[in-house]
Amino acid sequence: MTTYREAMRAAIREALQRDDRVFLLGEDVGRYGGGFAVSLGLLEEFGPSRVRDTPLSEAGFVGAGIGAALGGMRPIIEIMTVNFSLLALDQIVNNAATLLHMSGGQFNVPVVIRMTTGGGRQLAAQHSHSLEGWMAHIPGLRVLAPATVEDARGMLWTALQDPDPVLIFEHGSLYNVASDLADDAGAVDIDHAAIRRTGADVTIIAYGGTVPTALDAAEALAAESVDSEVLDLRTLRPLDDAAILTSVAKTHRAVVVDEGWRTGSLAAEICARVMESAFYDLDAPVARVCSAEVPVPYAKHLEAAALPSAERVVAAVREVVGAHV
Amino acid sequence: MTTYREAMRAAIREALQRDDRVFLLGEDVGRYGGGFAVSLGLLEEFGPSRVRDTPLSEAGFVGAGIGAALGGMRPIIEIMTVNFSLLALDQIVNNAATLLHMSGGQFNVPVVIRMTTGGGRQLAAQHSHSLEGWMAHIPGLRVLAPATVEDARGMLWTALQDPDPVLIFEHGSLYNVASDLADDAGAVDIDHAAIRRTGADVTIIAYGGTVPTALDAAEALAAESVDSEVLDLRTLRPLDDAAILTSVAKTHRAVVVDEGWRTGSLAAEICARVMESAFYDLDAPVARVCSAEVPVPYAKHLEAAALPSAERVVAAVREVVGAHV
Amino acid sequence: MITERARVAIEEDPEHARDLLRQMLRVRRFEEACVELYSATKIRGFLHVYIGEEAVATGVMSVVGPDDSVVATYREHGHALLRGIPATAIMAEMFGRVEGCCRGRGGSMHLFDRESRFFGGNAIVAGGLPLAVGLALADKMRGRDAVTVCFFGEGAVAEGEFHESMNLAALWDLPVLFCCENNLYAMGTALDRSESQTDLALKAAGYAVAAWAVDGMDVLEVESAARRAVDAIRAGSGPHFLELRTYRFRAHSMFDPERYRSKAEVEQWMGRDPVAQLKAALETADELPDDTWSKLQKDVDDEVREAIAFAEAGHLEPVDQLERFVYSDRVAPT
Amino acid sequence: MITERARVAIEEDPEHARDLLRQMLRVRRFEEACVELYSATKIRGFLHVYIGEEAVATGVMSVVGPDDSVVATYREHGHALLRGIPATAIMAEMFGRVEGCCRGRGGSMHLFDRESRFFGGNAIVAGGLPLAVGLALADKMRGRDAVTVCFFGEGAVAEGEFHESMNLAALWDLPVLFCCENNLYAMGTALDRSESQTDLALKAAGYAVAAWAVDGMDVLEVESAARRAVDAIRAGSGPHFLELRTYRFRAHSMFDPERYRSKAEVEQWMGRDPVAQLKAALETADELPDDTWSKLQKDVDDEVREAIAFAEAGHLEPVDQLERFVYSDRVAPT
Ligand SMILES: Cc1ncc(C[n+]2csc(CCOP(=O)(O)OP(=O)(O)O)c2C)c(N)n1
Ligand SMILES: Cc1ncc(C[n+]2csc(CCOP(=O)(O)OP(=O)(O)O)c2C)c(N)n1
Ligand SMILES: [Mg+2]
Ligand SMILES: [Mg+2]
């Protein structure tokens, strides 16, 4: 069994081994071993130049990573958590996402920016954001959300081959998830969504930390003979419209599970797209299970109430499936 | 005739006169008169303490404004353009929007943050963002988009009475728009959307800089005997669901015009809400006219092609109204 | 080994010295309990303790008045306690109870108190500095004779928000006391790996801010430096910066294998334990009879025990209140 | 009034001095044309001219080699021209033509050129500094003997990104030359209203970065300082910071009523026009015969005229190409 954390670490190690232009930089990625212990041991293996601790200066080191990419390197930038990425948004939005276009195609920015995202660990309002859907608003970026150990192992290398900036969001609750991983597991495609469970009655669309939630809900629903298809988006920008529409064309019903706040969520985008492209396929409006629109509270019971849960997904599916089952 | 710029200035002047806790701070609001000349003359009238020039330090002075609000003042913070607000997002999202909740209701943040938004003036990729819909994702904020001279005149005072942070987005293309303004024009409500044109066949939903576009389109459509209702959202967070749903219940068709990039736009949120609440009222899927998903290019013809236009709105309405007219 | 300053200070006001000891001990014992309660899963989330650094907040807080404002970091249990938030309310907060100082919404990293002008509790490194500048600006504009004290770690110095805040405070001549708690590490990053120039007080010169370094393990030194700075600020001489040289004895948080520093280094610093130092000084001066010390310890232990009992007995905010405090209850604006 | 350095420099290499004059004049004439073309609505958006500041970019660029990298601001026509981007391509860019150096997508504020390692053209104040740090980091990690030169205004110094970049460059000992174009104003904000401490070279000490101030109106002074700094950087002594004291003769942009400074101040600085100064020095040294000067002027005027003609004759990118360059054309990654 391999944990998501170990898979991520193996992916970084492989990248450092295979391409000497690759290096890891971020706060405490070296001696500390990473805020979430993802890079533990890599400093010893690759040295302080390629596993590069930075001071607390998110704008500075994210911008430096972008500059290094312009200079021919392939940086993996770790922002300890998505919450701190707000300090680096100018660099991400105004530079990384924009330079290629502004320069008329001359300067691409082959950088990968990884960060931990999400709530559920009682870290309260400043440490529990789920901003991956929000970031997916920005043209010029590609946004990934590995939900499985296999994707944690395989998305990084593919992302590093992308000539343009890629953000990878690792949900904090996934690091300890373990599953079997083939010895030769390696790069995976990052262009397509994946069906994690096939079903006929409803499509539950999820990504990252909400995939296990969706699968749990699907299990519970199976007991009520509701047969759910679970679609893992995997890539949040660009969205795999075909996968979404194919599934919805089959089930005629969908529920989107998204840990982002409801208003302006990625779930809203999916609703809009399904309506635009499959309006007449739908037997019910697409439903959303998102986070409550509150800064995430510390207290366990309040936090749990704020975030999507299998129970809330089950309830939403029941509503969508309605009297038809 | 009063311009939008003059109306905004009159609103700031009135606020400075009426409440000695109010002050204006931002880059070049004083001697320069404001990057868009909104505050021209106010330094002379109110002095450098209350019309306070700041160094180039968006995080610093936005955070200072938030702190001053905690300390009992009523700051109006001007961020010269929305593009620079990316540098202050940590303060806006992690502090302004969050302090009330984290403190269990003890510390509200009565701050108003104004900024110029939008494209259309050939300012290219780093100076043409429309991020107001994006910001509307954040719980704890109220987001306003005055589209008329009256609202430019009246929204500020109401916003200053709000105990919580309010962002006001002023579309750069509106500053020179002029219309009659009553001598006694003053505070306006900021809770409701406004119907700017009544119509029966389709609801065109717009806000800020796209309201004139929507009205132009409605005029053109009238010539084709399509009778459009134009709804100006005015407040982007919280959305006035009732106004949207009432209009859609009447027209059964809607087109949202939003200068934000399409994916993850406010328009997507509106689509989702209409689907959630009025699915069976709809005669056609809600359509979106948004910005093309590109960093806004400099060249005039490319920029024009990237942004919503009356022609694109007309085309979208025609599609939505379809064969029924 | 007892410093001359300690000798004199104790001689002049032994009661005050004992009170400083008591304050430090309150923080120490409270946090020791927190660590245990964390292991017992009563407290969750991130927990950052201040053990070893108590002299800093104790010395500074001793010269701060009720109209002054305080801004702190996520390592702020001590600051909150010293500022006067009841131990009960802090502990209940960490238990996630509605009786907590933030109704359970903040937790360890977000303690707030309106009454004592304690403005958090900020989990974004350097995120509190601009707020402190603004609070001081408000005081200055309102003509209030107050000081805003802002605590932050030496790790924050690398952040842009530090730079912008120092410049604004100095440019506008604001009554801010910047207290840099230099414990030599930001998580696992030693100061010399985060700053090209490690003399932090010298950095303040770049902003024309008066600054000096202080032995942060000696509460009397800290108090005296803080008094000097606060007096100068109240006299109108603008922001001041103190580099308080200290050390955290424990891990950064509950998830820290401490691979970045040696046991020997930790032990060396523990030899300068601020609580033990002041206790020894009082003993040397014959100002801490056994029964006084016992009573002091007992009072502190009682306070902590009571806090835990209070927290245990606390209630949960009803879930239907989840969305409250996102916006103000719509009464008249404050 | 001719300086000793100028006398010697001209004596040693009159051809080179004439070339510096020619380069400054190229920038001057090109931008004078831009202003006219702006009034004629051929150029749109924001236009920020460098008139008065030409000695800075000319002197610095003179010591920068082809493998070095350059990062500039939105006031960068001069830098682009001096770096070797053809005037034709720059002018076409400002006309929004596909023949422009960025195919018309960038405009005045976003000139880029891959071949000459000219990395923009950044309209976010201080936004280019972290990029420069990263470019230098890449050079260092690849073992390339190159320097990254980063231009920015004194207004940028207040931004957090300046602070973070200086620290990173120094901490990692990177080959960056920070060129602070101190023209005393950031839009309408005078330096002493943006910085609590206005000696910018001294600020660099806070990062342990070698720094000095230079007369930015004297191209020979600038060149000599830049050479000294670049040589030191190439010799491995880490980042350097130059404060180049200069002045912009024109408004900040085309929308600036210039209410924040006096005509007298502007005129006084115009008396130190870098073009006029060097021309006078060459004349004094008898190194600028009338026909040489005429020829030089004619060449420059021809270049500008050609650029305009080229831009006028340019084409528009087909609208169906709008969404190109948001992502790389999917060929093999570079
Ligand atoms: C902006 C930001 N980046 C990263 C973090 C993660 N983090 C939490 S504490 C910490 C170290 C801070 O060190 P210092 O400022 O010295 O304070 P100390 O913990 O030593 O008291 C880091 C990196 C954060 N909270 N905020
Ligand atoms: C982050 C940011 N804030 C504000 C602006 C608006 N702005 C453009 S130029 C400028 C002044 C910059 O002054 P300085 O850095 O001294 O450069 P100069 O224009 O004098 O060359 C300002 C405030 C901006 N472009 N970027
Ligand atoms: Mg520290
Ligand atoms: Mg300047």
PDB file of N, CA and C in Angstrom, chain B residues 121-122 298-301, chain D residues 32-47 91-97 254-255 308 311-312 316:
ATOM      1  N   ARG B 121     -10.192  49.756 -23.126  1.00  0.00           N
ATOM      2  CA  ARG B 121      -9.426  50.966 -23.387  1.00  0.00           C
ATOM      3  C   ARG B 121      -8.019  50.641 -23.871  1.00  0.00           C
ATOM      4  N   GLN B 122      -7.872  49.440 -24.427  1.00  0.00           N
ATOM      5  CA  GLN B 122      -6.582  49.004 -24.981  1.00  0.00           C
ATOM      6  C   GLN B 122      -5.440  49.054 -23.961  1.00  0.00           C
ATOM      7  N   TYR B 298      -3.926  43.874 -26.531  1.00  0.00           N
ATOM      8  CA  TYR B 298      -3.851  45.319 -26.750  1.00  0.00           C
ATOM      9  C   TYR B 298      -4.576  45.777 -28.012  1.00  0.00           C
ATOM     10  N   ALA B 299      -4.332  45.087 -29.104  1.00  0.00           N
ATOM     11  CA  ALA B 299      -4.838  45.576 -30.398  1.00  0.00           C
ATOM     12  C   ALA B 299      -6.352  45.758 -30.328  1.00  0.00           C
ATOM     13  N   LYS B 300      -6.776  46.885 -30.862  1.00  0.00           N
ATOM     14  CA  LYS B 300      -8.181  47.290 -30.709  1.00  0.00           C
ATOM     15  C   LYS B 300      -9.154  46.228 -31.203  1.00  0.00           C
ATOM     16  N   HIS B 301      -8.853  45.696 -32.379  1.00  0.00           N
ATOM     17  CA  HIS B 301      -9.812  44.751 -32.964  1.00  0.00           C
ATOM     18  C   HIS B 301      -9.854  43.443 -32.180  1.00  0.00           C
TER      19      HIS B 301
ATOM     20  N   GLU D  32       9.554  60.872 -28.950  1.00  0.00           N
ATOM     21  CA  GLU D  32       8.874  62.102 -29.384  1.00  0.00           C
ATOM     22  C   GLU D  32       7.845  61.769 -30.467  1.00  0.00           C
ATOM     23  N   ALA D  33       8.251  60.859 -31.329  1.00  0.00           N
ATOM     24  CA  ALA D  33       7.306  60.427 -32.364  1.00  0.00           C
ATOM     25  C   ALA D  33       6.103  59.718 -31.738  1.00  0.00           C
ATOM     26  N   CYS D  34       6.378  58.903 -30.740  1.00  0.00           N
ATOM     27  CA  CYS D  34       5.285  58.176 -30.073  1.00  0.00           C
ATOM     28  C   CYS D  34       4.247  59.145 -29.510  1.00  0.00           C
ATOM     29  N   VAL D  35       4.744  60.207 -28.904  1.00  0.00           N
ATOM     30  CA  VAL D  35       3.818  61.171 -28.312  1.00  0.00           C
ATOM     31  C   VAL D  35       2.921  61.767 -29.396  1.00  0.00           C
ATOM     32  N   GLU D  36       3.531  62.108 -30.490  1.00  0.00           N
ATOM     33  CA  GLU D  36       2.727  62.653 -31.603  1.00  0.00           C
ATOM     34  C   GLU D  36       1.726  61.633 -32.116  1.00  0.00           C
ATOM     35  N   LEU D  37       2.215  60.417 -32.250  1.00  0.00           N
ATOM     36  CA  LEU D  37       1.337  59.374 -32.780  1.00  0.00           C
ATOM     37  C   LEU D  37       0.210  59.053 -31.806  1.00  0.00           C
ATOM     38  N   TYR D  38       0.478  59.275 -30.549  1.00  0.00           N
ATOM     39  CA  TYR D  38      -0.583  59.084 -29.563  1.00  0.00           C
ATOM     40  C   TYR D  38      -1.668  60.150 -29.767  1.00  0.00           C
ATOM     41  N   SER D  39      -1.206  61.380 -29.935  1.00  0.00           N
ATOM     42  CA  SER D  39      -2.164  62.461 -30.170  1.00  0.00           C
ATOM     43  C   SER D  39      -2.946  62.209 -31.448  1.00  0.00           C
ATOM     44  N   ALA D  40      -2.287  61.590 -32.411  1.00  0.00           N
ATOM     45  CA  ALA D  40      -2.948  61.291 -33.678  1.00  0.00           C
ATOM     46  C   ALA D  40      -3.769  60.010 -33.579  1.00  0.00           C
ATOM     47  N   THR D  41      -3.866  59.446 -32.367  1.00  0.00           N
ATOM     48  CA  THR D  41      -4.630  58.217 -32.074  1.00  0.00           C
ATOM     49  C   THR D  41      -4.156  56.991 -32.858  1.00  0.00           C
ATOM     50  N   LYS D  42      -2.916  57.045 -33.288  1.00  0.00           N
ATOM     51  CA  LYS D  42      -2.349  55.841 -33.917  1.00  0.00           C
ATOM     52  C   LYS D  42      -1.930  54.841 -32.841  1.00  0.00           C
ATOM     53  N   ILE D  43      -1.441  55.380 -31.743  1.00  0.00           N
ATOM     54  CA  ILE D  43      -1.075  54.565 -30.589  1.00  0.00           C
ATOM     55  C   ILE D  43      -2.157  54.796 -29.535  1.00  0.00           C
ATOM     56  N   ARG D  44      -2.541  53.745 -28.839  1.00  0.00           N
ATOM     57  CA  ARG D  44      -3.604  53.874 -27.829  1.00  0.00           C
ATOM     58  C   ARG D  44      -3.184  53.203 -26.522  1.00  0.00           C
ATOM     59  N   GLY D  45      -4.115  53.121 -25.594  1.00  0.00           N
ATOM     60  CA  GLY D  45      -3.814  52.524 -24.298  1.00  0.00           C
ATOM     61  C   GLY D  45      -3.032  53.513 -23.457  1.00  0.00           C
ATOM     62  N   PHE D  46      -2.185  52.987 -22.593  1.00  0.00           N
ATOM     63  CA  PHE D  46      -1.325  53.872 -21.809  1.00  0.00           C
ATOM     64  C   PHE D  46       0.011  54.008 -22.530  1.00  0.00           C
ATOM     65  N   LEU D  47       0.563  55.198 -22.485  1.00  0.00           N
ATOM     66  CA  LEU D  47       1.879  55.426 -23.082  1.00  0.00           C
ATOM     67  C   LEU D  47       2.718  56.202 -22.075  1.00  0.00           C
ATOM     68  N   MET D  91       7.410  49.860 -32.982  1.00  0.00           N
ATOM     69  CA  MET D  91       6.356  50.774 -33.427  1.00  0.00           C
ATOM     70  C   MET D  91       5.149  49.990 -33.919  1.00  0.00           C
ATOM     71  N   ALA D  92       5.390  48.943 -34.656  1.00  0.00           N
ATOM     72  CA  ALA D  92       4.263  48.131 -35.141  1.00  0.00           C
ATOM     73  C   ALA D  92       3.479  47.574 -33.956  1.00  0.00           C
ATOM     74  N   GLU D  93       4.179  47.226 -32.895  1.00  0.00           N
ATOM     75  CA  GLU D  93       3.501  46.722 -31.704  1.00  0.00           C
ATOM     76  C   GLU D  93       2.552  47.786 -31.145  1.00  0.00           C
ATOM     77  N   MET D  94       3.042  48.988 -31.102  1.00  0.00           N
ATOM     78  CA  MET D  94       2.202  50.048 -30.526  1.00  0.00           C
ATOM     79  C   MET D  94       1.047  50.419 -31.447  1.00  0.00           C
ATOM     80  N   PHE D  95       1.208  50.102 -32.714  1.00  0.00           N
ATOM     81  CA  PHE D  95       0.097  50.292 -33.653  1.00  0.00           C
ATOM     82  C   PHE D  95      -0.866  49.092 -33.602  1.00  0.00           C
ATOM     83  N   GLY D  96      -0.520  48.101 -32.829  1.00  0.00           N
ATOM     84  CA  GLY D  96      -1.388  46.925 -32.724  1.00  0.00           C
ATOM     85  C   GLY D  96      -1.323  46.000 -33.926  1.00  0.00           C
ATOM     86  N   ARG D  97      -0.159  46.014 -34.592  1.00  0.00           N
ATOM     87  CA  ARG D  97      -0.016  45.214 -35.821  1.00  0.00           C
ATOM     88  C   ARG D  97       0.583  43.846 -35.527  1.00  0.00           C
ATOM     89  N   MET D 254      -0.042  59.777 -20.767  1.00  0.00           N
ATOM     90  CA  MET D 254      -0.758  60.766 -21.556  1.00  0.00           C
ATOM     91  C   MET D 254      -1.951  61.362 -20.791  1.00  0.00           C
ATOM     92  N   PHE D 255      -2.190  60.871 -19.575  1.00  0.00           N
ATOM     93  CA  PHE D 255      -3.332  61.387 -18.801  1.00  0.00           C
ATOM     94  C   PHE D 255      -2.860  62.014 -17.503  1.00  0.00           C
ATOM     95  N   ILE D 308       7.796  54.113 -38.425  1.00  0.00           N
ATOM     96  CA  ILE D 308       6.401  54.542 -38.564  1.00  0.00           C
ATOM     97  C   ILE D 308       5.802  53.999 -39.856  1.00  0.00           C
ATOM     98  N   ALA D 311       5.069  50.400 -39.435  1.00  0.00           N
ATOM     99  CA  ALA D 311       3.895  50.170 -38.593  1.00  0.00           C
ATOM    100  C   ALA D 311       2.617  50.493 -39.353  1.00  0.00           C
ATOM    101  N   GLU D 312       2.660  51.616 -40.077  1.00  0.00           N
ATOM    102  CA  GLU D 312       1.483  52.006 -40.860  1.00  0.00           C
ATOM    103  C   GLU D 312       1.106  50.921 -41.856  1.00  0.00           C
ATOM    104  N   LEU D 316      -3.297  43.499 -39.422  1.00  0.00           N
ATOM    105  CA  LEU D 316      -3.933  43.093 -38.177  1.00  0.00           C
ATOM    106  C   LEU D 316      -3.947  41.573 -38.077  1.00  0.00           C
TER     107      LEU D 316
END
